[in-house]
Every structure is written in structure tokens, then in C-alpha cells.
């Protein structure tokens, strides 16, 4: 494609080293989409005849079929997806194929293709996988509204919560990521597109950049051709969203790993998402969750790779930028796989809640989660919170020294600690009572949790019909 100026061929090693077609062939759809838009514009300004445009369109129909059926011959000597597709077009339709690159450069071409690819994957696959995970979480939460578990801070029992409230927390974490996925798509609908910017300094032919942008479903062309061809912020944004999502998934995975230990035993994970041990027949290992946790490092690593790739890069396009793709592709692939696997983990078959075991934990009285109730009750009796805290602290010490549970306390015990601890307090000491005290918005009271679940279900319903509320 540039051979005119050269007398020698690239070294074989250099060919292998420089090729990107082995991975950037994933951009083929967007490459054809961009080329079709560009060809139409070349025809409008008189560079291509109507017949040539029609030939290009027919050529791309054939190429699409060849690629989809796996018959397309990708050639390493043609370096990348762009040159492979253009060369095949020329093979198929002759000179019209050679005219397609008029005024265009692979620099605006790759920036366009890659940006469109990132937007498509975020808006379609990542969004769908995130929604499916939310759906599984909402289903499990709905089934477990009455299950009370300890909530932890510092990994110490803090206060009781509803399992449903805990699972709804995961939903909020996923929303925080998927909001980026969704917004990546929607904000970019007003977003700009580099096509037509040429190698770096704009197009010598009078293409209408606004028409080009519109025909690719974007509202505007980039303001500046130099910024346009060197910009990879869209890739950073997508990989950031993936890294954030993976960070959240790793925290969720870690909870499940802990919960499925013999020590916790809150849940049993199904056969489909666990493995046995080749040496210890009794084992059920939470591999799906561990792999999700492990892959997080890899995806966060891709974000660092991209930042490092872009740091200090001189204007404008530099071949270094070819290194952006594998980071983005792998970050996307891994995130997608992890979202899907976590939805499987949270399916009815695989996420089994061990209610009796949880109840045993609660009945043990360990962690004295009832204590907070005592302090709150004292406040309602007019005792200043700091004094209430102190009295409650002494009560915990008493219970601890006597090796008893809060549930075993009698009126005499209370009086022995402090006169302000009246017998009426005893009936306030259940964990249900404590969970129900949190009646405020975002709290653990059953009514609040059910409200949130209703909101989420309606969101999921709307989402099924395609009406997405991004600000959920
Ligand atoms: N394969 C290249 C990339 O991904 C395409 C752009 C090459 N441009 C160039 N002037 N060599 O970045």
C-alpha cells in the first residue's frame, strides 16, 4: 500500500512484529461501517461515481459474508484489518476500491473504528451482561428478604442486616459501573467522531465532516484533526469502567468465598460454579469466584498499560498506539465473562442460602450485635448518647464476663449494670427489632428493602422494553 517509495521488502521478523491483523480483525464491522460512510461522502463530492459507490457497497456485502462465514483470508503481510479489507475490496471490484482511501488515512480510520467498537461493546454486550447480573441479584434478594445476617465492619460483626439489603448493595455497585457503560454509550451519542481528519491535519478534499459524523450515528465531528487522530480517551474510559466493575465483582466474589467456608456456611455454591479437589474428596472450591477475584488484577493492569502507553506520547499518531487494542479487547472480554459468570453464581441453582446455619450463628449471640439497640433505647429514654454508649459498654463487659448472650439477660442483670436499664428494654433486644429500627431511606427495615426491590424490578421491566433509566 505504500510500496511506491520503497525498494526493499519488510523483514519477515518485522512483518510478524508489526502486524496487528491477528487481533484487530475484531474491528471489521466498524471498519466497513466507516468505509461505507466515507465512500458515500466521496461520491457526494464527486470523487466516486454512483456506479463506483454501488460497486463498493456490493463489495462490502461480499466481504461481510466472507468474514461472517469464516472464508475471508486474513493476511499477515497486509498488516492490519484496514489494509486486509481494502485489498480484498480492490480484488473484488477493481479501481473503485483503490479510490476509497482518497483523503483518508489509517490514522483517522483506526481512531474511528476503534471508538465505534468501544461504544458498541459498552452499549450492547457489557450493558446486557450487567443487567442480567442485576436481575439475578434482585431475584435472590426478593427470595431472602426475611433472612437476617450479620453486617460487618472491619470484618467484625457490627449490626444485623437483611440478606436482601446486602444483595441490593451489590446491585448499587454494579449500577455504578454500568452507569459508566451506559453513559459511555449515551454521552457519546452526542460524542464526536474522527473520520475525515486524515493523517493528522484534516482532509484535502471537501468532505462534509458533519455529514460523515451523522452517517456514523454521532452528532459531531471532532473539532481538531490532530486531537482526533491521537485521542484514545474513549479507550481509557471503557477500560476504566471495566477495571471499576472488576474491582466491584472481586469484592462480591470475596464475600461469597468467605460465606461458603465451613466457618461461615451462610451459602453453598452449586456444582456448576465450583470444583472438587483432586486429592481431598470432601472439598468444594469456589473457583468461579476466585477466578473473578484473580482476573481483576489483570484488568486493572490493562488500565495501567493504557495510561503508560499514552503518557508522554508526542502529537499526533504514533505507531505505539497500535498497542492500545489488546489491552481494551482483553479488559472487555474478561469483564464480560466475569459479569456472566457472576450472574450464573447468583442463579437459583447455584446460590443456596443456608438459613439454619445462619440462624445458628445469630443464636450464638457472638458479636453482641444487640448492643446498639440498648444505646438507642437509652437515647429514647432521654439519656445522652455518650452516656448511653458508656452504659451499653458496661453491659457488654458484664455479658462477656459472665459468658452469656444478650438473649439470656434478665431484668436483674440489667439493674446490676445500671439503674437506667429498665426491664422493658428486654423485649427490644431481638435482632429483628434492630433491623426494623432502620426505617429511614436506605435502611434495613423490611418496608424500605421491599420499596427498593420494587424500584429495581420496575427498572428491570423497563430495561427489557429498552427504556433505560441511566440514573437509577
Ligand atoms: N494498525 C494501525 C494501528 O492500529 C493502524 C494505523 C497505522 N497507521 C500508520 N500510519 N502506520 O494503530
Tab-separated table of C-alpha atoms in Angstrom, residues 28-419:
chain	number	residue	atom	x	y	z
A	28	UNK	CA	-14.004	-5.424	10.828
A	29	UNK	CA	-17.637	-4.412	11.259
A	30	UNK	CA	-16.749	-0.883	12.275
A	31	UNK	CA	-14.129	-0.709	9.519
A	32	UNK	CA	-16.751	-1.499	6.910
A	33	UNK	CA	-19.252	0.842	8.558
A	34	UNK	CA	-16.719	3.709	8.432
A	35	UNK	CA	-15.728	2.918	4.861
A	36	UNK	CA	-19.324	2.885	3.675
A	37	UNK	CA	-19.934	6.281	5.254
A	38	UNK	CA	-16.737	7.635	3.747
A	39	UNK	CA	-17.454	6.209	0.293
A	40	UNK	CA	-20.893	7.827	0.246
A	41	UNK	CA	-19.289	11.164	1.058
A	42	UNK	CA	-16.638	10.703	-1.658
A	43	UNK	CA	-19.435	10.103	-4.120
A	44	UNK	CA	-21.310	13.185	-2.947
A	45	UNK	CA	-18.251	15.369	-3.607
A	46	UNK	CA	-17.637	13.794	-6.995
A	47	UNK	CA	-14.541	11.651	-6.301
A	48	UNK	CA	-16.533	8.463	-6.862
A	49	UNK	CA	-19.214	7.926	-9.478
A	50	UNK	CA	-22.557	6.443	-8.486
A	51	UNK	CA	-21.518	3.202	-10.150
A	52	UNK	CA	-18.264	3.102	-8.179
A	53	UNK	CA	-20.129	3.705	-4.935
A	54	UNK	CA	-22.555	0.930	-5.809
A	55	UNK	CA	-19.623	-1.397	-6.556
A	56	UNK	CA	-18.037	-0.541	-3.206
A	57	UNK	CA	-21.311	-1.270	-1.442
A	58	UNK	CA	-21.701	-4.610	-3.226
A	59	UNK	CA	-18.059	-5.416	-2.492
A	60	UNK	CA	-18.642	-4.847	1.199
A	61	UNK	CA	-21.695	-7.092	1.150
A	62	UNK	CA	-19.497	-9.885	-0.233
A	63	UNK	CA	-16.713	-9.171	2.265
A	64	UNK	CA	-19.207	-9.189	5.146
A	65	UNK	CA	-20.442	-12.610	4.053
A	66	UNK	CA	-16.894	-13.900	3.676
A	67	UNK	CA	-15.906	-12.725	7.135
A	68	UNK	CA	-19.084	-13.981	8.785
A	69	UNK	CA	-18.727	-17.408	7.203
A	70	UNK	CA	-15.047	-17.612	8.131
A	71	UNK	CA	-13.972	-17.743	4.487
A	72	UNK	CA	-12.156	-14.410	4.479
A	73	UNK	CA	-8.404	-14.870	4.110
A	74	UNK	CA	-6.702	-12.620	6.641
A	75	UNK	CA	-3.131	-11.981	5.525
A	76	UNK	CA	-0.328	-11.044	7.878
A	77	UNK	CA	1.581	-9.392	5.054
A	78	UNK	CA	-1.300	-6.904	4.780
A	79	UNK	CA	-0.563	-5.893	8.362
A	80	UNK	CA	-3.922	-4.850	9.754
A	81	UNK	CA	-7.674	-5.115	9.398
A	82	UNK	CA	-7.864	-1.913	7.367
A	83	UNK	CA	-5.440	-2.997	4.665
A	84	UNK	CA	-6.824	-6.524	4.540
A	85	UNK	CA	-10.333	-5.311	3.900
A	86	UNK	CA	-9.330	-2.612	1.397
A	87	UNK	CA	-7.132	-5.010	-0.512
A	88	UNK	CA	-9.925	-7.589	-0.759
A	89	UNK	CA	-12.310	-4.858	-1.908
A	90	UNK	CA	-9.926	-3.930	-4.704
A	91	UNK	CA	-9.545	-7.591	-5.637
A	92	UNK	CA	-13.319	-7.835	-5.887
A	93	UNK	CA	-14.226	-4.575	-7.650
A	94	UNK	CA	-11.029	-3.154	-9.121
A	95	UNK	CA	-10.136	0.543	-9.286
A	96	UNK	CA	-13.100	1.853	-7.292
A	97	UNK	CA	-11.620	0.027	-4.316
A	98	UNK	CA	-8.361	1.918	-4.773
A	99	UNK	CA	-10.181	5.262	-4.736
A	100	UNK	CA	-11.762	4.655	-1.326
A	101	UNK	CA	-8.716	5.848	0.580
A	102	UNK	CA	-8.748	9.300	-1.083
A	103	UNK	CA	-8.125	11.917	1.621
A	104	UNK	CA	-8.309	9.276	4.316
A	105	UNK	CA	-5.512	7.815	6.416
A	106	UNK	CA	-5.371	4.737	8.552
A	107	UNK	CA	-4.880	7.187	11.388
A	108	UNK	CA	-8.404	8.606	11.255
A	109	UNK	CA	-9.659	5.216	10.132
A	110	UNK	CA	-8.350	3.290	13.138
A	111	UNK	CA	-9.383	6.019	15.585
A	112	UNK	CA	-12.902	5.899	14.126
A	113	UNK	CA	-13.193	2.109	14.010
A	114	UNK	CA	-11.870	1.652	17.498
A	115	UNK	CA	-14.074	4.340	19.012
A	116	UNK	CA	-17.169	2.890	17.379
A	117	UNK	CA	-16.179	-0.585	18.584
A	118	UNK	CA	-15.754	0.588	22.189
A	119	UNK	CA	-19.125	2.317	22.156
A	120	UNK	CA	-20.883	-0.675	20.630
A	121	UNK	CA	-19.478	-3.175	23.110
A	122	UNK	CA	-20.301	-0.937	26.066
A	123	UNK	CA	-23.837	-0.288	24.896
A	124	UNK	CA	-24.671	-3.827	23.902
A	125	UNK	CA	-22.763	-6.708	25.450
A	126	UNK	CA	-21.456	-5.107	28.645
A	127	UNK	CA	-24.757	-3.424	29.343
A	128	UNK	CA	-26.713	-6.634	28.752
A	129	UNK	CA	-24.387	-8.654	30.977
A	130	UNK	CA	-24.635	-6.056	33.749
A	131	UNK	CA	-28.428	-6.072	33.526
A	132	UNK	CA	-28.520	-9.887	33.681
A	133	UNK	CA	-26.427	-9.839	36.844
A	134	UNK	CA	-28.698	-7.210	38.401
A	135	UNK	CA	-31.683	-9.412	37.528
A	136	UNK	CA	-30.188	-12.450	39.276
A	137	UNK	CA	-29.345	-10.358	42.349
A	138	UNK	CA	-32.835	-8.891	42.543
A	139	UNK	CA	-34.371	-12.378	42.281
A	140	UNK	CA	-32.204	-13.753	45.088
A	141	UNK	CA	-32.797	-10.643	47.196
A	142	UNK	CA	-36.569	-10.990	46.761
A	143	UNK	CA	-36.434	-14.587	47.994
A	144	UNK	CA	-34.395	-13.640	51.058
A	145	UNK	CA	-35.986	-10.509	52.454
A	146	UNK	CA	-36.638	-12.214	55.809
A	147	UNK	CA	-33.185	-13.705	56.171
A	148	UNK	CA	-31.164	-11.737	58.697
A	149	UNK	CA	-27.381	-11.929	58.590
A	150	UNK	CA	-24.670	-10.005	60.382
A	151	UNK	CA	-23.326	-6.933	58.613
A	152	UNK	CA	-19.617	-6.493	59.147
A	153	UNK	CA	-17.307	-3.568	59.550
A	154	UNK	CA	-13.608	-4.342	59.957
A	155	UNK	CA	-14.798	-7.915	59.318
A	156	UNK	CA	-16.218	-7.882	62.844
A	157	UNK	CA	-19.934	-8.383	63.426
A	158	UNK	CA	-21.410	-4.918	63.519
A	159	UNK	CA	-25.170	-4.981	63.206
A	160	UNK	CA	-27.748	-7.265	61.734
A	161	UNK	CA	-28.938	-6.616	58.211
A	162	UNK	CA	-31.216	-8.335	55.743
A	163	UNK	CA	-29.556	-10.598	53.204
A	164	UNK	CA	-31.699	-8.780	50.641
A	165	UNK	CA	-30.230	-5.433	51.705
A	166	UNK	CA	-26.748	-6.886	51.333
A	167	UNK	CA	-27.526	-8.187	47.828
A	168	UNK	CA	-29.101	-4.850	46.914
A	169	UNK	CA	-25.797	-3.257	47.870
A	170	UNK	CA	-24.179	-5.335	45.128
A	171	UNK	CA	-26.781	-4.020	42.713
A	172	UNK	CA	-25.773	-0.462	43.544
A	173	UNK	CA	-22.130	-1.349	42.959
A	174	UNK	CA	-22.969	-2.802	39.553
A	175	UNK	CA	-25.044	0.259	38.716
A	176	UNK	CA	-22.076	2.415	39.465
A	177	UNK	CA	-20.123	0.546	36.763
A	178	UNK	CA	-22.891	0.031	34.322
A	179	UNK	CA	-23.756	3.696	34.562
A	180	UNK	CA	-20.356	4.237	33.022
A	181	UNK	CA	-21.092	1.596	30.386
A	182	UNK	CA	-24.447	3.146	29.649
A	183	UNK	CA	-23.186	6.667	29.730
A	184	UNK	CA	-20.223	5.736	27.612
A	185	UNK	CA	-22.833	4.913	25.039
A	186	UNK	CA	-25.334	7.649	25.639
A	187	UNK	CA	-22.998	10.570	26.289
A	188	UNK	CA	-21.134	9.523	23.218
A	189	UNK	CA	-24.297	9.767	21.197
A	190	UNK	CA	-23.533	13.472	21.314
A	191	UNK	CA	-19.916	12.438	21.028
A	192	UNK	CA	-17.534	13.241	18.289
A	193	UNK	CA	-16.002	11.096	15.626
A	194	UNK	CA	-12.585	11.427	13.970
A	195	UNK	CA	-13.491	10.178	10.484
A	196	UNK	CA	-12.343	12.597	7.793
A	197	UNK	CA	-9.483	14.017	9.871
A	198	UNK	CA	-6.918	12.393	7.569
A	199	UNK	CA	-3.426	11.554	8.762
A	200	UNK	CA	-3.397	14.447	11.254
A	201	UNK	CA	-4.154	17.794	9.709
A	202	UNK	CA	-7.544	17.383	8.116
A	203	UNK	CA	-8.864	16.400	4.717
A	204	UNK	CA	-7.655	17.993	1.472
A	205	UNK	CA	-10.915	17.049	-0.196
A	206	UNK	CA	-14.126	18.890	0.642
A	207	UNK	CA	-15.797	16.081	2.594
A	208	UNK	CA	-18.505	17.311	4.928
A	209	UNK	CA	-17.286	16.205	8.332
A	210	UNK	CA	-20.728	16.773	9.849
A	211	UNK	CA	-22.360	14.504	7.317
A	212	UNK	CA	-19.715	11.853	7.993
A	213	UNK	CA	-20.332	12.055	11.737
A	214	UNK	CA	-24.106	11.865	11.302
A	215	UNK	CA	-23.879	8.893	9.000
A	216	UNK	CA	-21.985	7.059	11.766
A	217	UNK	CA	-24.703	7.878	14.273
A	218	UNK	CA	-22.630	10.545	16.039
A	219	UNK	CA	-23.735	14.133	16.327
A	220	UNK	CA	-20.478	15.950	15.576
A	221	UNK	CA	-17.045	15.530	14.036
A	222	UNK	CA	-14.011	16.166	16.225
A	223	UNK	CA	-13.110	19.855	16.476
A	224	UNK	CA	-9.481	19.317	15.757
A	225	UNK	CA	-7.978	16.812	13.362
A	226	UNK	CA	-4.750	16.500	15.371
A	227	UNK	CA	-6.559	15.762	18.620
A	228	UNK	CA	-8.889	13.448	16.705
A	229	UNK	CA	-6.236	11.054	15.419
A	230	UNK	CA	-4.282	10.933	18.670
A	231	UNK	CA	-7.223	10.598	21.039
A	232	UNK	CA	-7.681	7.337	22.904
A	233	UNK	CA	-9.692	8.712	25.824
A	234	UNK	CA	-12.644	6.587	24.771
A	235	UNK	CA	-10.466	3.505	25.304
A	236	UNK	CA	-9.330	4.773	28.708
A	237	UNK	CA	-12.950	5.392	29.692
A	238	UNK	CA	-14.036	1.905	28.705
A	239	UNK	CA	-11.129	0.166	30.410
A	240	UNK	CA	-11.637	2.330	33.488
A	241	UNK	CA	-15.266	1.202	33.583
A	242	UNK	CA	-14.120	-2.412	33.216
A	243	UNK	CA	-11.487	-2.044	35.946
A	244	UNK	CA	-14.038	-0.483	38.274
A	245	UNK	CA	-16.559	-3.178	37.506
A	246	UNK	CA	-13.982	-5.901	38.141
A	247	UNK	CA	-12.969	-4.265	41.404
A	248	UNK	CA	-16.594	-4.444	42.492
A	249	UNK	CA	-17.001	-8.005	41.268
A	250	UNK	CA	-13.878	-9.026	43.162
A	251	UNK	CA	-15.357	-7.680	46.396
A	252	UNK	CA	-18.592	-9.528	45.761
A	253	UNK	CA	-16.641	-12.685	44.918
A	254	UNK	CA	-14.640	-12.364	48.118
A	255	UNK	CA	-17.828	-12.157	50.218
A	256	UNK	CA	-19.121	-15.321	48.594
A	257	UNK	CA	-15.834	-17.127	49.100
A	258	UNK	CA	-15.967	-16.263	52.793
A	259	UNK	CA	-19.649	-17.078	53.103
A	260	UNK	CA	-19.140	-20.513	51.580
A	261	UNK	CA	-16.425	-21.537	54.064
A	262	UNK	CA	-17.235	-24.024	56.834
A	263	UNK	CA	-16.591	-21.181	59.281
A	264	UNK	CA	-19.378	-19.016	57.829
A	265	UNK	CA	-21.505	-21.529	55.955
A	266	UNK	CA	-24.035	-18.842	55.012
A	267	UNK	CA	-24.295	-20.205	51.493
A	268	UNK	CA	-23.447	-23.261	49.440
A	269	UNK	CA	-22.394	-22.624	45.865
A	270	UNK	CA	-23.729	-25.078	43.280
A	271	UNK	CA	-21.813	-27.735	41.382
A	272	UNK	CA	-21.891	-25.673	38.201
A	273	UNK	CA	-19.683	-22.931	39.647
A	274	UNK	CA	-17.426	-24.893	41.973
A	275	UNK	CA	-14.846	-27.631	41.534
A	276	UNK	CA	-13.630	-30.531	43.604
A	277	UNK	CA	-10.110	-31.276	44.658
A	278	UNK	CA	-8.023	-33.975	43.007
A	279	UNK	CA	-6.654	-35.019	46.394
A	280	UNK	CA	-9.222	-34.030	49.014
A	281	UNK	CA	-12.557	-35.613	48.088
A	282	UNK	CA	-14.519	-33.570	50.626
A	283	UNK	CA	-13.710	-30.247	49.008
A	284	UNK	CA	-15.880	-27.819	47.093
A	285	UNK	CA	-13.769	-24.961	45.863
A	286	UNK	CA	-15.320	-21.623	44.863
A	287	UNK	CA	-13.268	-21.398	41.644
A	288	UNK	CA	-15.659	-19.149	39.742
A	289	UNK	CA	-15.418	-16.506	42.448
A	290	UNK	CA	-11.681	-16.950	42.867
A	291	UNK	CA	-11.114	-16.512	39.141
A	292	UNK	CA	-13.225	-13.374	39.122
A	293	UNK	CA	-11.132	-12.053	42.000
A	294	UNK	CA	-7.926	-13.049	40.210
A	295	UNK	CA	-8.837	-11.575	36.854
A	296	UNK	CA	-9.381	-8.213	38.486
A	297	UNK	CA	-5.637	-7.657	38.705
A	298	UNK	CA	-5.324	-8.369	35.023
A	299	UNK	CA	-7.997	-5.855	34.021
A	300	UNK	CA	-6.677	-3.148	36.343
A	301	UNK	CA	-3.291	-3.899	34.762
A	302	UNK	CA	-4.722	-3.121	31.331
A	303	UNK	CA	-5.788	0.299	32.585
A	304	UNK	CA	-2.228	0.945	33.749
A	305	UNK	CA	-0.885	-0.273	30.376
A	306	UNK	CA	-3.073	2.182	28.527
A	307	UNK	CA	-2.133	5.115	30.726
A	308	UNK	CA	1.518	4.245	30.352
A	309	UNK	CA	1.138	3.859	26.596
A	310	UNK	CA	-0.352	7.337	26.297
A	311	UNK	CA	1.916	9.089	28.754
A	312	UNK	CA	4.379	11.427	27.075
A	313	UNK	CA	3.363	10.331	23.571
A	314	UNK	CA	4.177	13.176	21.212
A	315	UNK	CA	1.466	14.547	18.968
A	316	UNK	CA	-0.089	13.111	16.873
A	317	UNK	CA	-0.488	9.494	15.726
A	318	UNK	CA	2.412	7.238	16.677
A	319	UNK	CA	2.631	3.562	15.957
A	320	UNK	CA	2.749	2.938	19.709
A	321	UNK	CA	-0.996	3.411	19.561
A	322	UNK	CA	-1.400	0.029	17.899
A	323	UNK	CA	-0.679	-1.377	21.363
A	324	UNK	CA	-3.964	0.017	22.668
A	325	UNK	CA	-6.130	-2.731	21.228
A	326	UNK	CA	-5.143	-5.875	23.049
A	327	UNK	CA	-5.494	-4.096	26.384
A	328	UNK	CA	-9.005	-2.967	25.520
A	329	UNK	CA	-10.070	-6.270	23.970
A	330	UNK	CA	-8.848	-8.329	26.886
A	331	UNK	CA	-10.247	-5.938	29.500
A	332	UNK	CA	-13.618	-6.128	27.779
A	333	UNK	CA	-13.542	-9.904	27.289
A	334	UNK	CA	-12.609	-10.593	30.896
A	335	UNK	CA	-15.168	-8.173	32.316
A	336	UNK	CA	-17.872	-9.602	30.137
A	337	UNK	CA	-17.001	-13.152	31.130
A	338	UNK	CA	-16.912	-12.215	34.818
A	339	UNK	CA	-20.277	-10.446	34.695
A	340	UNK	CA	-21.776	-13.521	33.051
A	341	UNK	CA	-20.160	-15.938	35.483
A	342	UNK	CA	-21.330	-13.909	38.469
A	343	UNK	CA	-24.892	-13.970	37.093
A	344	UNK	CA	-24.551	-17.761	36.977
A	345	UNK	CA	-23.200	-17.826	40.527
A	346	UNK	CA	-26.246	-15.858	41.683
A	347	UNK	CA	-28.702	-18.108	39.830
A	348	UNK	CA	-31.275	-20.004	41.890
A	349	UNK	CA	-29.481	-23.308	41.330
A	350	UNK	CA	-26.069	-22.064	42.384
A	351	UNK	CA	-26.669	-19.586	45.194
A	352	UNK	CA	-28.129	-21.639	48.017
A	353	UNK	CA	-28.790	-19.858	51.274
A	354	UNK	CA	-28.306	-21.961	54.412
A	355	UNK	CA	-30.952	-20.437	56.630
A	356	UNK	CA	-30.483	-22.814	59.588
A	357	UNK	CA	-26.763	-22.269	59.646
A	358	UNK	CA	-27.243	-18.508	59.602
A	359	UNK	CA	-29.757	-18.839	62.447
A	360	UNK	CA	-27.235	-20.870	64.472
A	361	UNK	CA	-24.743	-18.048	64.033
A	362	UNK	CA	-27.282	-15.499	65.195
A	363	UNK	CA	-28.388	-17.675	68.127
A	364	UNK	CA	-24.817	-17.977	69.331
A	365	UNK	CA	-25.045	-14.338	70.322
A	366	UNK	CA	-21.427	-13.807	69.286
A	367	UNK	CA	-20.522	-10.258	68.412
A	368	UNK	CA	-23.233	-8.733	70.667
A	369	UNK	CA	-24.958	-7.050	67.754
A	370	UNK	CA	-27.862	-6.231	70.102
A	371	UNK	CA	-25.729	-3.691	71.950
A	372	UNK	CA	-26.535	-0.876	69.582
A	373	UNK	CA	-30.205	-1.385	70.400
A	374	UNK	CA	-29.506	-0.742	74.050
A	375	UNK	CA	-27.701	2.513	73.339
A	376	UNK	CA	-30.504	3.670	71.008
A	377	UNK	CA	-33.166	2.696	73.553
A	378	UNK	CA	-31.417	4.719	76.248
A	379	UNK	CA	-31.357	7.760	73.946
A	380	UNK	CA	-35.115	7.450	73.555
A	381	UNK	CA	-35.375	7.431	77.378
A	382	UNK	CA	-33.613	10.811	77.395
A	383	UNK	CA	-30.109	9.548	78.248
A	384	UNK	CA	-27.460	11.471	76.253
A	385	UNK	CA	-25.949	9.227	73.551
A	386	UNK	CA	-22.420	9.354	75.016
A	387	UNK	CA	-23.729	8.173	78.440
A	388	UNK	CA	-25.868	5.551	76.725
A	389	UNK	CA	-22.775	4.346	74.885
A	390	UNK	CA	-20.907	4.057	78.164
A	391	UNK	CA	-23.728	2.192	79.921
A	392	UNK	CA	-24.025	-0.169	76.965
A	393	UNK	CA	-20.276	-0.726	77.013
A	394	UNK	CA	-20.532	-1.777	80.647
A	395	UNK	CA	-23.417	-4.091	79.798
A	396	UNK	CA	-21.336	-5.761	77.047
A	397	UNK	CA	-18.482	-6.200	79.509
A	398	UNK	CA	-20.912	-7.763	82.017
A	399	UNK	CA	-22.273	-10.179	79.409
A	400	UNK	CA	-18.769	-11.047	78.278
A	401	UNK	CA	-17.507	-11.693	81.796
A	402	UNK	CA	-20.474	-13.877	82.619
A	403	UNK	CA	-20.030	-15.704	79.307
A	404	UNK	CA	-23.672	-15.178	78.460
A	405	UNK	CA	-25.616	-13.968	75.440
A	406	UNK	CA	-27.721	-10.822	75.255
A	407	UNK	CA	-30.695	-13.119	74.763
A	408	UNK	CA	-30.093	-14.605	78.249
A	409	UNK	CA	-30.186	-11.278	80.116
A	410	UNK	CA	-32.777	-10.834	82.856
A	411	UNK	CA	-34.156	-7.688	84.468
A	412	UNK	CA	-31.862	-8.340	87.450
A	413	UNK	CA	-28.803	-8.402	85.187
A	414	UNK	CA	-29.804	-5.080	83.652
A	415	UNK	CA	-30.333	-3.474	87.032
A	416	UNK	CA	-26.962	-4.772	88.207
A	417	UNK	CA	-25.250	-2.817	85.441
A	418	UNK	CA	-27.192	0.452	85.602
A	419	UNK	CA	-30.486	1.607	87.088
